[in-house]
Amino acid sequence: MQPQAHDWLQDFERHLAHERRLSPHTLGNYRRDLRAVAAFCDDQGIDHWTALTQQHVRMLASESHRRGLGGRSIQRRLSALRSFCRFLIRERRIHANPAQDVRAPKSPRRLPHALDVDQVNRLLDAPAGDWLQQRDRTLMELLYSSGLRLAELVGLDLDDIDLEAGEARVTGKGRKTRIVPVGARAAAALRAWLGLRAARCPPEQRALFINRSGGRLGASGVQKRLKGWARRHGLPVRLHPHALRHSFASHLLESSGDLRAVQELLGHANLSTTQVYTHLDFQHLARVYDRAHPRSRRK
C-alpha cells in the first residue's frame, strides 16, 4: 500500500491510545488485525484504503476462512476494520464503511470451563507455605470472590481495596470502573497478605500484589503460579485465572438465578455475553420454569 495508507493506520493507533485510551493488549490486537488486512490489500493490488470496497472485504473474510482462521478471529478482524473505517469517515478521508455489513462465518461457541465447588474448596483450602504461596492463595481467593479478570487483578492498587466495606474498585475493559464485593474469606486472606507485603516492598509501591523483587506482579506471573499450584494440589485441570472467574459466575448463577446481577458483577456490557453461563445451570432454570410458569405444569 502507499505510504499515506500506512500513515492513516498510525493516526488510528494514536486515536485508540490517546482518545479511547485502550490497553496495550487491545492495541496490539488492533495492530495485528489491521496489518493482516493491509497485507491482503497488497496481495489484491489495492494500493489505498480509499480503493477498498465491500466486495474486497467479503473476499478478505472468505480468504481468512479458507486459510483456517476461526469465525471468532475473523469477526475480530472485521470489527477492527469497521472501527478503522469509522475513524476515517470521521476524519473525512473516506465516505462509506466497506466493512459495515460484512459478517464472519459463525463458529461453535466454546463454553467456559468452570471448577466445581469441591475443586474450588480443595484449591483454596490447601495449606500455603512461604509468603509467595500466601500471596497466590490470596489472589485466588480474590479472583473467585469477586469474579475479576486477570488484567483487573494485576491492576489493583492498595487504594482500590476497602476491607471495612468489603468491596474493591476495579478498572475493566474500556477503562470502565465498577465496585465488586469482597467476601469474608477473601477479606481475611487480604488482611494477612497486607501484613506480609509491607515488609517486602518500598512504601511508594502501590500495587496490591507484588513479585519477588517488590514490583507489580504481572499477568504471566499469575498464570504460571496458578498452573503450578493446581499441579501440586492434584487438580485434574489446567488452572487459568479465568477459570476462577467462570466458576464465580456459574456458582453465583446456580444459587441465585439472577442473570442481570451476574452481568453487573462481571462487568459485561451486554447480557448476551453473560448468557453463556446459563448452560451451567439449566436444570435449575428448568425447575424455576416448572414451578413458576402457569402453563408448564401437567394436570
Tab-separated table of N, CA and C in Angstrom, residues 72-218:
chain	number	residue	atom	x	y	z
A	72	ARG	N	-14.536	-16.602	15.090
A	72	ARG	CA	-14.369	-15.562	16.109
A	72	ARG	C	-13.209	-14.626	15.754
A	73	SER	N	-12.120	-15.205	15.247
A	73	SER	CA	-10.953	-14.394	14.878
A	73	SER	C	-11.244	-13.543	13.644
A	74	ILE	N	-12.001	-14.111	12.692
A	74	ILE	CA	-12.370	-13.332	11.508
A	74	ILE	C	-13.280	-12.182	11.909
A	75	GLN	N	-14.211	-12.443	12.822
A	75	GLN	CA	-15.101	-11.387	13.276
A	75	GLN	C	-14.335	-10.265	13.962
A	76	ARG	N	-13.320	-10.631	14.735
A	76	ARG	CA	-12.496	-9.610	15.393
A	76	ARG	C	-11.753	-8.778	14.356
A	77	ARG	N	-11.243	-9.448	13.315
A	77	ARG	CA	-10.528	-8.735	12.249
A	77	ARG	C	-11.463	-7.761	11.533
A	78	LEU	N	-12.681	-8.212	11.240
A	78	LEU	CA	-13.654	-7.334	10.580
A	78	LEU	C	-14.069	-6.189	11.490
A	79	SER	N	-14.193	-6.475	12.780
A	79	SER	CA	-14.554	-5.425	13.739
A	79	SER	C	-13.468	-4.352	13.793
A	80	ALA	N	-12.202	-4.773	13.767
A	80	ALA	CA	-11.100	-3.804	13.752
A	80	ALA	C	-11.159	-2.952	12.491
A	81	LEU	N	-11.459	-3.578	11.367
A	81	LEU	CA	-11.548	-2.829	10.112
A	81	LEU	C	-12.729	-1.863	10.126
A	82	ARG	N	-13.860	-2.293	10.688
A	82	ARG	CA	-15.014	-1.386	10.783
A	82	ARG	C	-14.677	-0.164	11.636
A	83	SER	N	-14.007	-0.403	12.762
A	83	SER	CA	-13.630	0.720	13.634
A	83	SER	C	-12.675	1.671	12.926
A	84	PHE	N	-11.719	1.106	12.201
A	84	PHE	CA	-10.769	1.927	11.454
A	84	PHE	C	-11.489	2.768	10.413
A	85	CYS	N	-12.420	2.165	9.688
A	85	CYS	CA	-13.153	2.902	8.644
A	85	CYS	C	-14.050	3.976	9.255
A	86	ARG	N	-14.641	3.686	10.416
A	86	ARG	CA	-15.445	4.729	11.083
A	86	ARG	C	-14.568	5.924	11.437
A	87	PHE	N	-13.342	5.648	11.874
A	87	PHE	CA	-12.394	6.728	12.164
A	87	PHE	C	-12.078	7.531	10.901
A	88	LEU	N	-11.849	6.836	9.785
A	88	LEU	CA	-11.544	7.528	8.531
A	88	LEU	C	-12.730	8.367	8.054
A	89	ILE	N	-13.948	7.874	8.284
A	89	ILE	CA	-15.138	8.664	7.929
A	89	ILE	C	-15.203	9.914	8.804
A	90	ARG	N	-14.933	9.747	10.082
A	90	ARG	CA	-14.935	10.896	10.991
A	90	ARG	C	-13.919	11.944	10.564
A	91	GLU	N	-12.777	11.467	10.064
A	91	GLU	CA	-11.720	12.370	9.616
A	91	GLU	C	-11.929	12.856	8.176
A	92	ARG	N	-13.050	12.448	7.574
A	92	ARG	CA	-13.425	12.842	6.209
A	92	ARG	C	-12.402	12.403	5.163
A	93	ARG	N	-11.873	11.204	5.369
A	93	ARG	CA	-10.919	10.663	4.414
A	93	ARG	C	-11.571	9.655	3.474
A	94	ILE	N	-12.630	9.000	3.964
A	94	ILE	CA	-13.461	8.160	3.102
A	94	ILE	C	-14.918	8.518	3.372
A	95	HIS	N	-15.820	8.052	2.519
A	95	HIS	CA	-17.224	8.465	2.633
A	95	HIS	C	-18.156	7.352	3.088
A	96	ALA	N	-17.721	6.102	2.997
A	96	ALA	CA	-18.580	4.978	3.385
A	96	ALA	C	-17.722	3.895	4.020
A	97	ASN	N	-18.360	3.046	4.815
A	97	ASN	CA	-17.650	1.978	5.519
A	97	ASN	C	-17.840	0.657	4.775
A	98	PRO	N	-16.828	0.182	4.053
A	98	PRO	CA	-16.993	-1.038	3.255
A	98	PRO	C	-17.149	-2.310	4.081
A	99	ALA	N	-16.806	-2.246	5.354
A	99	ALA	CA	-16.911	-3.432	6.211
A	99	ALA	C	-18.207	-3.473	7.008
A	100	GLN	N	-19.061	-2.482	6.813
A	100	GLN	CA	-20.207	-2.306	7.699
A	100	GLN	C	-21.123	-3.525	7.767
A	101	ASP	N	-21.480	-4.102	6.646
A	101	ASP	CA	-22.475	-5.179	6.638
A	101	ASP	C	-21.872	-6.550	6.351
A	102	VAL	N	-20.571	-6.684	6.462
A	102	VAL	CA	-19.922	-7.966	6.214
A	102	VAL	C	-19.766	-8.702	7.541
A	103	ARG	N	-20.194	-9.953	7.575
A	103	ARG	CA	-20.135	-10.751	8.786
A	103	ARG	C	-19.273	-11.990	8.566
A	104	ALA	N	-18.651	-12.427	9.630
A	104	ALA	CA	-17.814	-13.634	9.566
A	104	ALA	C	-18.680	-14.875	9.659
A	105	PRO	N	-18.197	-16.010	9.144
A	105	PRO	CA	-18.927	-17.266	9.352
A	105	PRO	C	-18.985	-17.597	10.829
A	106	LYS	N	-20.097	-18.153	11.268
A	106	LYS	CA	-20.254	-18.477	12.683
A	106	LYS	C	-19.414	-19.690	13.038
A	107	SER	N	-18.856	-19.641	14.241
A	107	SER	CA	-18.111	-20.799	14.738
A	107	SER	C	-18.798	-21.294	16.003
A	108	PRO	N	-18.610	-22.574	16.327
A	108	PRO	CA	-19.244	-23.104	17.538
A	108	PRO	C	-18.829	-22.302	18.765
A	109	ARG	N	-19.792	-22.002	19.616
A	109	ARG	CA	-19.490	-21.220	20.808
A	109	ARG	C	-18.859	-22.110	21.866
A	110	ARG	N	-17.653	-21.741	22.276
A	110	ARG	CA	-16.970	-22.533	23.282
A	110	ARG	C	-17.482	-22.154	24.660
A	111	LEU	N	-17.866	-23.161	25.426
A	111	LEU	CA	-18.387	-22.907	26.758
A	111	LEU	C	-17.227	-22.697	27.727
A	112	PRO	N	-17.373	-21.786	28.670
A	112	PRO	CA	-16.289	-21.531	29.613
A	112	PRO	C	-16.077	-22.713	30.544
A	113	HIS	N	-14.823	-22.963	30.874
A	113	HIS	CA	-14.509	-24.021	31.827
A	113	HIS	C	-14.674	-23.475	33.240
A	114	ALA	N	-15.363	-24.229	34.079
A	114	ALA	CA	-15.544	-23.826	35.470
A	114	ALA	C	-15.205	-25.003	36.370
A	115	LEU	N	-14.587	-24.710	37.499
A	115	LEU	CA	-14.352	-25.727	38.515
A	115	LEU	C	-15.651	-25.977	39.262
A	116	ASP	N	-15.828	-27.191	39.786
A	116	ASP	CA	-16.981	-27.402	40.658
A	116	ASP	C	-16.623	-26.915	42.061
A	117	VAL	N	-17.608	-26.866	42.940
A	117	VAL	CA	-17.396	-26.279	44.271
A	117	VAL	C	-16.353	-27.061	45.055
A	118	ASP	N	-16.367	-28.384	44.944
A	118	ASP	CA	-15.378	-29.193	45.668
A	118	ASP	C	-13.964	-28.883	45.191
A	119	GLN	N	-13.785	-28.698	43.882
A	119	GLN	CA	-12.463	-28.368	43.355
A	119	GLN	C	-11.991	-27.002	43.846
A	120	VAL	N	-12.918	-26.033	43.889
A	120	VAL	CA	-12.560	-24.706	44.391
A	120	VAL	C	-12.135	-24.791	45.854
A	121	ASN	N	-12.896	-25.542	46.646
A	121	ASN	CA	-12.555	-25.672	48.068
A	121	ASN	C	-11.193	-26.355	48.246
A	122	ARG	N	-10.932	-27.403	47.449
A	122	ARG	CA	-9.644	-28.082	47.552
A	122	ARG	C	-8.505	-27.121	47.188
A	123	LEU	N	-8.756	-26.281	46.212
A	123	LEU	CA	-7.755	-25.325	45.768
A	123	LEU	C	-7.467	-24.277	46.830
A	124	LEU	N	-8.514	-23.697	47.391
A	124	LEU	CA	-8.354	-22.552	48.286
A	124	LEU	C	-8.089	-22.954	49.736
A	125	ASP	N	-8.412	-24.191	50.100
A	125	ASP	CA	-8.167	-24.646	51.471
A	125	ASP	C	-6.819	-25.327	51.624
A	126	ALA	N	-6.082	-25.475	50.519
A	126	ALA	CA	-4.763	-26.110	50.596
A	126	ALA	C	-3.811	-25.238	51.419
A	127	PRO	N	-2.946	-25.856	52.224
A	127	PRO	CA	-2.023	-25.074	53.060
A	127	PRO	C	-1.016	-24.290	52.219
A	128	ALA	N	-0.715	-23.093	52.671
A	128	ALA	CA	0.271	-22.247	51.995
A	128	ALA	C	1.518	-22.166	52.859
A	129	GLY	N	2.685	-22.260	52.218
A	129	GLY	CA	3.938	-22.257	52.959
A	129	GLY	C	4.552	-20.876	53.077
A	130	ASP	N	5.408	-20.490	52.117
A	130	ASP	CA	6.108	-19.216	52.203
A	130	ASP	C	5.198	-18.053	51.806
A	131	TRP	N	5.770	-16.849	51.828
A	131	TRP	CA	4.960	-15.654	51.573
A	131	TRP	C	4.438	-15.609	50.146
A	132	LEU	N	5.155	-16.211	49.203
A	132	LEU	CA	4.684	-16.235	47.823
A	132	LEU	C	3.443	-17.113	47.684
A	133	GLN	N	3.434	-18.235	48.394
A	133	GLN	CA	2.243	-19.082	48.373
A	133	GLN	C	1.069	-18.400	49.077
A	134	GLN	N	1.356	-17.647	50.129
A	134	GLN	CA	0.296	-16.872	50.785
A	134	GLN	C	-0.293	-15.848	49.813
A	135	ARG	N	0.587	-15.201	49.051
A	135	ARG	CA	0.122	-14.255	48.028
A	135	ARG	C	-0.746	-14.951	46.991
A	136	ASP	N	-0.273	-16.110	46.531
A	136	ASP	CA	-1.006	-16.823	45.492
A	136	ASP	C	-2.399	-17.227	45.969
A	137	ARG	N	-2.476	-17.735	47.179
A	137	ARG	CA	-3.791	-18.137	47.691
A	137	ARG	C	-4.696	-16.923	47.872
A	138	THR	N	-4.114	-15.809	48.276
A	138	THR	CA	-4.914	-14.590	48.441
A	138	THR	C	-5.476	-14.112	47.107
A	139	LEU	N	-4.657	-14.093	46.080
A	139	LEU	CA	-5.169	-13.607	44.799
A	139	LEU	C	-6.180	-14.582	44.195
A	140	MET	N	-6.029	-15.887	44.482
A	140	MET	CA	-7.043	-16.839	44.031
A	140	MET	C	-8.357	-16.633	44.780
A	141	GLU	N	-8.268	-16.380	46.079
A	141	GLU	CA	-9.475	-16.064	46.855
A	141	GLU	C	-10.189	-14.852	46.255
A	142	LEU	N	-9.408	-13.850	45.865
A	142	LEU	CA	-9.997	-12.622	45.333
A	142	LEU	C	-10.595	-12.854	43.945
A	143	LEU	N	-9.914	-13.619	43.110
A	143	LEU	CA	-10.457	-13.937	41.787
A	143	LEU	C	-11.816	-14.628	41.912
A	144	TYR	N	-11.897	-15.597	42.827
A	144	TYR	CA	-13.140	-16.358	42.981
A	144	TYR	C	-14.194	-15.558	43.732
A	145	SER	N	-13.773	-14.765	44.704
A	145	SER	CA	-14.712	-13.973	45.492
A	145	SER	C	-15.400	-12.896	44.668
A	146	SER	N	-14.658	-12.276	43.741
A	146	SER	CA	-15.146	-11.072	43.077
A	146	SER	C	-15.275	-11.200	41.563
A	147	GLY	N	-14.914	-12.350	41.002
A	147	GLY	CA	-15.109	-12.562	39.564
A	147	GLY	C	-14.253	-11.662	38.694
A	148	LEU	N	-13.008	-11.421	39.099
A	148	LEU	CA	-12.166	-10.472	38.378
A	148	LEU	C	-11.551	-11.086	37.126
A	149	ARG	N	-11.341	-10.244	36.128
A	149	ARG	CA	-10.484	-10.601	35.008
A	149	ARG	C	-9.026	-10.539	35.481
A	150	LEU	N	-8.151	-11.232	34.752
A	150	LEU	CA	-6.739	-11.235	35.113
A	150	LEU	C	-6.158	-9.821	35.085
A	151	ALA	N	-6.468	-9.045	34.035
A	151	ALA	CA	-5.933	-7.679	33.935
A	151	ALA	C	-6.442	-6.806	35.079
A	152	GLU	N	-7.690	-7.044	35.519
A	152	GLU	CA	-8.243	-6.275	36.633
A	152	GLU	C	-7.512	-6.612	37.925
A	153	LEU	N	-7.181	-7.884	38.104
A	153	LEU	CA	-6.494	-8.314	39.319
A	153	LEU	C	-5.116	-7.679	39.423
A	154	VAL	N	-4.302	-7.802	38.365
A	154	VAL	CA	-2.928	-7.290	38.452
A	154	VAL	C	-2.899	-5.765	38.428
A	155	GLY	N	-3.979	-5.123	38.023
A	155	GLY	CA	-4.030	-3.667	38.022
A	155	GLY	C	-4.467	-3.065	39.349
A	156	LEU	N	-4.830	-3.895	40.315
A	156	LEU	CA	-5.306	-3.375	41.597
A	156	LEU	C	-4.191	-2.699	42.386
A	157	ASP	N	-4.537	-1.534	42.971
A	157	ASP	CA	-3.645	-0.841	43.893
A	157	ASP	C	-4.200	-0.946	45.311
A	158	LEU	N	-3.398	-0.590	46.275
A	158	LEU	CA	-3.832	-0.639	47.675
A	158	LEU	C	-5.096	0.186	47.892
A	159	ASP	N	-5.157	1.352	47.241
A	159	ASP	CA	-6.298	2.251	47.446
A	159	ASP	C	-7.594	1.705	46.856
A	160	ASP	N	-7.502	0.665	46.046
A	160	ASP	CA	-8.697	0.110	45.416
A	160	ASP	C	-9.449	-0.858	46.332
A	161	ILE	N	-8.830	-1.252	47.436
A	161	ILE	CA	-9.418	-2.232	48.342
A	161	ILE	C	-9.937	-1.535	49.587
A	162	ASP	N	-11.200	-1.781	49.934
A	162	ASP	CA	-11.790	-1.260	51.169
A	162	ASP	C	-12.290	-2.455	51.970
A	163	LEU	N	-11.452	-2.932	52.895
A	163	LEU	CA	-11.798	-4.134	53.642
A	163	LEU	C	-12.897	-3.880	54.661
A	164	GLU	N	-13.004	-2.658	55.148
A	164	GLU	CA	-14.081	-2.351	56.088
A	164	GLU	C	-15.439	-2.450	55.405
A	165	ALA	N	-15.514	-1.952	54.184
A	165	ALA	CA	-16.773	-2.010	53.433
A	165	ALA	C	-16.942	-3.353	52.733
A	166	GLY	N	-15.863	-4.125	52.646
A	166	GLY	CA	-15.934	-5.408	51.951
A	166	GLY	C	-16.130	-5.255	50.459
A	167	GLU	N	-15.341	-4.367	49.842
A	167	GLU	CA	-15.508	-4.133	48.409
A	167	GLU	C	-14.182	-3.706	47.784
A	168	ALA	N	-14.153	-3.785	46.449
A	168	ALA	CA	-12.975	-3.369	45.690
A	168	ALA	C	-13.427	-2.592	44.471
A	169	ARG	N	-12.616	-1.628	44.072
A	169	ARG	CA	-12.870	-0.855	42.855
A	169	ARG	C	-11.941	-1.379	41.767
A	170	VAL	N	-12.520	-1.860	40.677
A	170	VAL	CA	-11.708	-2.440	39.606
A	170	VAL	C	-11.928	-1.661	38.318
A	171	THR	N	-10.889	-1.638	37.489
A	171	THR	CA	-10.952	-0.987	36.180
A	171	THR	C	-10.964	-2.076	35.121
A	172	GLY	N	-12.089	-2.171	34.388
A	172	GLY	CA	-12.262	-3.225	33.409
A	172	GLY	C	-12.015	-2.768	31.993
A	173	LYS	N	-12.632	-3.465	31.058
A	173	LYS	CA	-12.443	-3.157	29.643
A	173	LYS	C	-12.983	-1.767	29.336
A	174	GLY	N	-12.300	-1.064	28.427
A	174	GLY	CA	-12.716	0.281	28.069
A	174	GLY	C	-12.524	1.285	29.186
A	175	ARG	N	-11.638	0.950	30.155
A	175	ARG	CA	-11.354	1.858	31.288
A	175	ARG	C	-12.579	2.102	32.164
A	176	LYS	N	-13.561	1.220	32.101
A	176	LYS	CA	-14.753	1.380	32.930
A	176	LYS	C	-14.477	0.818	34.322
A	177	THR	N	-14.880	1.574	35.338
A	177	THR	CA	-14.686	1.116	36.709
A	177	THR	C	-15.999	0.589	37.272
A	178	ARG	N	-15.878	-0.366	38.167
A	178	ARG	CA	-17.055	-0.882	38.856
A	178	ARG	C	-16.640	-1.295	40.259
A	179	ILE	N	-17.611	-1.372	41.155
A	179	ILE	CA	-17.373	-1.811	42.522
A	179	ILE	C	-17.843	-3.252	42.643
A	180	VAL	N	-16.983	-4.116	43.193
A	180	VAL	CA	-17.340	-5.523	43.367
A	180	VAL	C	-17.215	-5.884	44.844
A	181	PRO	N	-18.029	-6.836	45.304
A	181	PRO	CA	-17.910	-7.267	46.703
A	181	PRO	C	-16.679	-8.125	46.926
A	182	VAL	N	-16.138	-8.052	48.125
A	182	VAL	CA	-15.037	-8.908	48.555
A	182	VAL	C	-15.565	-9.745	49.704
A	183	GLY	N	-15.634	-11.064	49.513
A	183	GLY	CA	-16.193	-11.957	50.522
A	183	GLY	C	-15.344	-12.042	51.776
A	184	ALA	N	-15.924	-12.646	52.815
A	184	ALA	CA	-15.255	-12.706	54.113
A	184	ALA	C	-13.946	-13.483	54.048
A	185	ARG	N	-13.927	-14.611	53.323
A	185	ARG	CA	-12.695	-15.400	53.218
A	185	ARG	C	-11.610	-14.605	52.483
A	186	ALA	N	-11.995	-13.945	51.409
A	186	ALA	CA	-11.028	-13.155	50.653
A	186	ALA	C	-10.524	-11.978	51.476
A	187	ALA	N	-11.422	-11.341	52.246
A	187	ALA	CA	-11.017	-10.204	53.081
A	187	ALA	C	-10.024	-10.646	54.156
A	188	ALA	N	-10.261	-11.809	54.773
A	188	ALA	CA	-9.332	-12.317	55.787
A	188	ALA	C	-7.976	-12.620	55.168
A	189	ALA	N	-7.985	-13.214	53.987
A	189	ALA	CA	-6.723	-13.510	53.307
A	189	ALA	C	-5.980	-12.226	52.952
A	190	LEU	N	-6.723	-11.198	52.519
A	190	LEU	CA	-6.096	-9.922	52.167
A	190	LEU	C	-5.463	-9.253	53.390
A	191	ARG	N	-6.130	-9.313	54.522
A	191	ARG	CA	-5.558	-8.709	55.735
A	191	ARG	C	-4.233	-9.378	56.083
A	192	ALA	N	-4.205	-10.705	56.003
A	192	ALA	CA	-2.958	-11.419	56.288
A	192	ALA	C	-1.883	-11.076	55.258
A	193	TRP	N	-2.295	-10.979	53.990
A	193	TRP	CA	-1.338	-10.670	52.931
A	193	TRP	C	-0.753	-9.267	53.087
A	194	LEU	N	-1.560	-8.307	53.464
A	194	LEU	CA	-1.067	-6.940	53.597
A	194	LEU	C	0.035	-6.855	54.653
A	195	GLY	N	-0.084	-7.660	55.706
A	195	GLY	CA	0.966	-7.689	56.715
A	195	GLY	C	2.274	-8.250	56.166
A	196	LEU	N	2.179	-9.278	55.323
A	196	LEU	CA	3.375	-9.861	54.703
A	196	LEU	C	3.969	-8.936	53.650
A	197	ARG	N	3.100	-8.303	52.894
A	197	ARG	CA	3.510	-7.447	51.784
A	197	ARG	C	4.344	-6.261	52.263
A	198	ALA	N	3.943	-5.666	53.378
A	198	ALA	CA	4.560	-4.417	53.846
A	198	ALA	C	6.061	-4.546	54.049
A	199	ALA	N	6.520	-5.730	54.406
A	199	ALA	CA	7.949	-5.920	54.679
A	199	ALA	C	8.753	-6.242	53.423
A	200	ARG	N	8.091	-6.337	52.274
A	200	ARG	CA	8.775	-6.828	51.073
A	200	ARG	C	8.766	-5.862	49.895
A	201	CYS	N	8.329	-4.639	50.120
A	201	CYS	CA	8.380	-3.653	49.039
A	201	CYS	C	8.490	-2.254	49.630
A	202	PRO	N	8.985	-1.296	48.857
A	202	PRO	CA	9.126	0.073	49.363
A	202	PRO	C	7.757	0.712	49.593
A	203	PRO	N	7.659	1.699	50.479
A	203	PRO	CA	6.378	2.329	50.798
A	203	PRO	C	5.706	2.971	49.590
A	204	GLU	N	6.492	3.426	48.616
A	204	GLU	CA	5.888	4.103	47.463
A	204	GLU	C	5.246	3.126	46.479
A	205	GLN	N	5.491	1.823	46.643
A	205	GLN	CA	4.862	0.835	45.757
A	205	GLN	C	3.381	0.711	46.117
A	206	ARG	N	2.503	0.964	45.136
A	206	ARG	CA	1.060	0.962	45.402
A	206	ARG	C	0.357	-0.295	44.901
A	207	ALA	N	1.070	-1.167	44.183
A	207	ALA	CA	0.440	-2.383	43.666
A	207	ALA	C	0.011	-3.281	44.815
A	208	LEU	N	-1.187	-3.843	44.711
A	208	LEU	CA	-1.679	-4.740	45.764
A	208	LEU	C	-0.874	-6.033	45.787
A	209	PHE	N	-0.618	-6.600	44.612
A	209	PHE	CA	0.134	-7.852	44.544
A	209	PHE	C	1.509	-7.596	43.922
A	210	ILE	N	2.534	-8.011	44.621
A	210	ILE	CA	3.909	-7.745	44.205
A	210	ILE	C	4.631	-9.052	43.870
A	211	ASN	N	5.732	-8.931	43.120
A	211	ASN	CA	6.552	-10.089	42.790
A	211	ASN	C	7.723	-10.204	43.760
A	212	ARG	N	8.625	-11.119	43.493
A	212	ARG	CA	9.773	-11.357	44.391
A	212	ARG	C	10.622	-10.104	44.594
A	213	SER	N	10.677	-9.251	43.568
A	213	SER	CA	11.533	-8.057	43.632
A	213	SER	C	10.833	-6.859	44.246
A	214	GLY	N	9.570	-6.996	44.604
A	214	GLY	CA	8.833	-5.878	45.176
A	214	GLY	C	8.124	-5.028	44.147
A	215	GLY	N	8.182	-5.414	42.868
A	215	GLY	CA	7.451	-4.697	41.826
A	215	GLY	C	6.058	-5.277	41.640
A	216	ARG	N	5.295	-4.681	40.745
A	216	ARG	CA	3.941	-5.156	40.493
A	216	ARG	C	3.973	-6.552	39.859
A	217	LEU	N	3.179	-7.448	40.374
A	217	LEU	CA	3.064	-8.787	39.809
A	217	LEU	C	2.372	-8.701	38.453
A	218	GLY	N	2.934	-9.355	37.446
A	218	GLY	CA	2.378	-9.313	36.099
A	218	GLY	C	1.439	-10.467	35.810
